[in-house]
Amino acid sequence: MSPEYVERASRLPGAVVWVQGAPGCAGPGEATSVLPDGCIDLLWTAGRLLVSGPDTSAYRPGRGHWAGVRFSPGIAPALLGIPAHELRDQRVDLACLWPGARARRLTERVDAAADPAAALEELALRLAADAEPVDPLLRAVVASLEAGRSVTATADSVGLGARQLHRRSLTAFGYGPKTLARVLRLQRALGLARRGVPFAETAALAGFADQAHLARDVREMAGRPLGELVEK
């Protein structure tokens, strides 16, 4: 993200609150691409509340003052009442997902707040309080794939067949477990490389076949080579 991007841990477990840009400014000259991470974000910018779905490739955010709550994989669909696959690779106005009057009322409340990010976090906390608890099975799926286990091993560990896991994953994460595993592997590799781990070692530790495999996956999903991403 741009140098004006700031984030902090949310009071909602597993979520992150972030802000980019400043009130009244046009925003960064060129925002850095947001990379696939398996997450769904609730977004605010002046006069709008939106939902940013789980991505399969990088996208560039708009200019201006933005605030967001980023939910860890599998959390947001229960809070928003929308299957994750319906939001994949999209930025959707909340008014298109919820009754217009409710969306307008919430948008006006965040618009009027002295701290839109804090108001957005309060909205997320209220949604979480009204929603059913997240299925522990979904957390187990994410934990298994984050650890680099195969989809087959993950399905076995949670007691689901391949088709059941795929169906549950589409609803909760926005894509099947193979794609989620690939996205999480990308994030593991970025974390390692940004800590200074050599790229060949990063490839091995993150679960890639070799450094060339790492380079191809990064280029395909991030749209630029790993070296450029590490420099950001």
Coordinates of C-alpha atoms in Angstrom, one line a residue:
M1 CA 0.0 0.0 0.0
S2 CA 1.0 3.7 -0.2
P3 CA 3.1 5.4 2.6
E4 CA -0.2 6.9 3.8
Y5 CA -1.6 3.5 4.6
V6 CA -1.8 2.6 8.3
E7 CA -3.3 -0.4 10.0
R8 CA -3.9 -1.8 13.5
A9 CA -5.4 -4.9 15.0
S10 CA -9.2 -4.7 15.5
R11 CA -11.1 -5.4 18.7
L12 CA -12.9 -8.0 16.5
P13 CA -10.6 -11.1 16.8
G14 CA -8.9 -11.9 13.5
A15 CA -9.7 -8.5 11.9
V16 CA -7.6 -5.5 11.0
V17 CA -8.7 -1.9 10.8
W18 CA -6.9 0.3 8.2
V19 CA -6.9 3.8 6.8
Q20 CA -5.4 5.1 3.6
G21 CA -5.2 8.7 2.5
A22 CA -6.3 11.8 4.5
P23 CA -9.6 13.7 4.8
G24 CA -10.0 16.2 2.0
C25 CA -7.1 15.0 -0.1
A26 CA -7.1 13.5 -3.5
G27 CA -5.2 10.5 -2.3
P28 CA -1.9 9.0 -3.3
G29 CA -0.5 9.7 -6.7
E30 CA -0.2 5.9 -7.4
A31 CA -1.5 3.4 -4.9
T32 CA 0.4 0.1 -4.6
S33 CA -1.5 -2.9 -5.7
V34 CA -3.5 -4.9 -3.1
L35 CA -2.5 -8.5 -3.4
P36 CA -4.7 -11.6 -3.0
D37 CA -4.9 -12.6 0.7
G38 CA -8.2 -14.6 1.0
C39 CA -9.8 -11.8 3.0
I40 CA -13.0 -9.7 2.6
D41 CA -13.0 -6.1 3.5
L42 CA -15.8 -3.7 4.6
L43 CA -14.8 -0.4 3.1
W44 CA -15.8 3.3 3.6
T45 CA -15.0 6.3 1.4
A46 CA -16.9 9.6 1.6
G47 CA -20.6 8.8 0.9
R48 CA -20.1 5.1 0.2
L49 CA -19.9 1.7 2.1
L50 CA -18.6 -1.1 0.0
V51 CA -17.5 -4.7 0.3
S52 CA -14.3 -5.9 -1.3
G53 CA -14.5 -9.5 -2.1
P54 CA -11.7 -12.2 -2.0
D55 CA -9.3 -11.6 -4.9
T56 CA -7.5 -13.9 -7.3
S57 CA -5.3 -11.2 -8.7
A58 CA -4.0 -7.8 -7.6
Y59 CA -6.0 -4.6 -7.9
R60 CA -5.3 -1.0 -7.4
P61 CA -7.6 0.9 -4.8
G62 CA -9.1 4.2 -5.7
R63 CA -7.8 7.6 -4.8
G64 CA -9.1 9.5 -1.8
H65 CA -9.6 8.9 1.9
W66 CA -10.5 5.2 2.7
A67 CA -11.1 3.2 5.8
G68 CA -11.6 -0.5 6.0
V69 CA -12.0 -3.5 8.2
R70 CA -10.3 -6.6 6.8
F71 CA -11.8 -9.9 8.0
S72 CA -9.7 -13.0 8.0
P73 CA -10.7 -15.8 5.6
G74 CA -14.1 -17.3 6.3
I75 CA -15.4 -14.6 8.7
A76 CA -17.2 -12.1 6.6
P77 CA -19.9 -14.1 4.8
A78 CA -21.7 -14.9 8.1
L79 CA -21.6 -11.3 9.1
L80 CA -22.7 -9.9 5.8
G81 CA -25.2 -12.6 4.9
I82 CA -23.5 -13.0 1.4
P83 CA -21.7 -16.2 0.1
A84 CA -18.1 -15.2 -0.5
H85 CA -18.1 -16.6 -4.1
E86 CA -20.7 -13.9 -5.1
L87 CA -18.1 -11.2 -4.1
R88 CA -15.0 -12.8 -5.7
D89 CA -12.8 -10.2 -7.5
Q90 CA -15.5 -7.5 -7.0
R91 CA -16.0 -4.2 -5.1
V92 CA -19.7 -3.9 -4.4
D93 CA -21.7 -1.1 -2.8
L94 CA -23.4 -2.3 0.3
A95 CA -26.7 -0.9 -1.0
C96 CA -26.6 -3.6 -3.7
L97 CA -26.3 -6.3 -1.0
W98 CA -28.6 -5.0 1.7
P99 CA -31.9 -3.1 1.7
G100 CA -31.2 0.4 0.5
A101 CA -32.6 2.2 3.5
R102 CA -30.4 0.2 5.9
A103 CA -27.2 0.8 3.8
R104 CA -27.9 4.5 3.5
R105 CA -28.4 4.8 7.3
L106 CA -25.2 3.1 8.0
T107 CA -23.3 5.1 5.4
E108 CA -24.6 8.3 6.9
R109 CA -23.5 7.2 10.4
V110 CA -19.9 6.5 9.3
D111 CA -19.8 9.7 7.2
A112 CA -20.8 11.7 10.2
A113 CA -18.2 10.1 12.6
A114 CA -15.1 12.0 13.7
D115 CA -13.2 8.8 13.1
P116 CA -14.7 6.8 10.2
A117 CA -12.4 3.9 10.8
A118 CA -13.5 3.6 14.4
A119 CA -17.2 3.9 13.3
L120 CA -16.6 1.1 10.7
E121 CA -15.0 -1.1 13.4
E122 CA -18.1 -0.5 15.6
L123 CA -20.3 -1.6 12.7
A124 CA -18.2 -4.8 12.3
L125 CA -18.5 -5.5 16.0
R126 CA -22.3 -5.2 15.9
L127 CA -22.5 -7.4 12.9
A128 CA -20.4 -10.0 14.6
A129 CA -22.5 -9.8 17.8
D130 CA -25.6 -10.5 15.8
A131 CA -24.1 -13.3 13.7
E132 CA -23.7 -17.0 14.4
P133 CA -20.3 -18.0 15.7
V134 CA -17.8 -18.9 12.9
D135 CA -17.8 -22.7 12.3
P136 CA -14.6 -24.0 13.9
L137 CA -14.2 -26.3 10.9
L138 CA -13.6 -23.3 8.7
R139 CA -10.8 -22.1 11.0
A140 CA -9.3 -25.5 10.9
V141 CA -9.3 -25.5 7.1
V142 CA -7.5 -22.2 7.0
A143 CA -5.0 -23.2 9.6
S144 CA -4.2 -26.4 7.8
L145 CA -3.8 -24.7 4.4
E146 CA -1.7 -21.9 6.0
A147 CA 0.6 -24.6 7.4
G148 CA 1.2 -25.8 3.9
R149 CA -0.8 -29.1 4.1
S150 CA -2.3 -30.4 0.9
V151 CA -6.0 -30.1 0.1
T152 CA -6.4 -33.9 0.5
A153 CA -4.8 -33.9 3.9
T154 CA -6.9 -30.9 4.9
A155 CA -10.1 -32.5 3.9
D156 CA -9.2 -35.7 5.8
S157 CA -8.2 -33.7 8.9
V158 CA -11.6 -31.9 9.1
G159 CA -13.6 -35.0 8.1
L160 CA -15.0 -33.8 4.8
G161 CA -15.0 -35.3 1.3
A162 CA -13.4 -33.4 -1.5
R163 CA -16.7 -32.1 -2.9
Q164 CA -18.0 -31.1 0.5
L165 CA -14.8 -29.2 1.2
H166 CA -15.0 -27.4 -2.2
R167 CA -18.6 -26.4 -1.7
R168 CA -18.0 -25.2 1.9
S169 CA -14.9 -23.3 0.7
L170 CA -16.8 -21.5 -2.1
T171 CA -19.3 -20.2 0.4
A172 CA -16.9 -19.3 3.1
F173 CA -13.7 -18.2 1.3
G174 CA -14.9 -17.3 -2.2
Y175 CA -13.0 -20.0 -4.1
G176 CA -12.1 -23.6 -3.8
P177 CA -9.5 -24.9 -1.4
K178 CA -6.8 -25.3 -4.1
T179 CA -7.1 -21.6 -4.9
L180 CA -7.2 -20.6 -1.2
A181 CA -4.1 -22.7 -0.6
R182 CA -2.3 -20.9 -3.5
V183 CA -3.3 -17.5 -2.2
L184 CA -2.1 -18.4 1.3
R185 CA 1.2 -19.8 -0.1
L186 CA 1.7 -16.5 -1.9
Q187 CA 1.3 -14.6 1.4
R188 CA 3.7 -17.0 3.2
A189 CA 6.3 -16.4 0.5
L190 CA 5.9 -12.6 0.7
G191 CA 6.3 -12.7 4.5
L192 CA 9.5 -14.7 4.2
A193 CA 11.0 -12.6 1.4
R194 CA 10.2 -9.3 3.1
R195 CA 12.1 -10.6 6.2
G196 CA 15.2 -11.0 4.0
V197 CA 15.0 -14.8 3.3
P198 CA 16.7 -15.5 0.0
F199 CA 14.2 -16.3 -2.8
A200 CA 15.4 -19.9 -3.3
E201 CA 15.0 -20.6 0.4
T202 CA 11.7 -18.7 0.4
A203 CA 10.4 -21.0 -2.4
A204 CA 11.3 -24.1 -0.4
L205 CA 9.9 -22.9 2.9
A206 CA 6.7 -21.6 1.5
G207 CA 5.9 -24.8 -0.4
F208 CA 6.8 -24.1 -4.0
A209 CA 8.5 -26.7 -6.2
D210 CA 11.4 -24.4 -6.9
Q211 CA 12.3 -20.7 -7.3
A212 CA 10.9 -20.7 -10.9
H213 CA 7.5 -21.9 -9.6
L214 CA 7.5 -19.1 -7.0
A215 CA 8.4 -16.5 -9.7
R216 CA 5.6 -17.7 -12.0
D217 CA 2.9 -17.7 -9.2
V218 CA 3.9 -14.3 -7.9
R219 CA 3.9 -12.8 -11.4
E220 CA 0.5 -14.3 -12.2
M221 CA -1.3 -13.3 -9.0
A222 CA 0.6 -10.0 -8.2
G223 CA 1.3 -8.8 -11.7
R224 CA 4.9 -8.0 -11.0
P225 CA 8.1 -9.8 -9.9
L226 CA 8.8 -10.7 -6.3
G227 CA 11.8 -8.4 -6.2
E228 CA 9.6 -5.4 -6.8
L229 CA 7.1 -6.5 -4.1
V230 CA 9.9 -6.9 -1.6
E231 CA 11.2 -3.4 -2.2
K232 CA 7.8 -1.9 -1.3

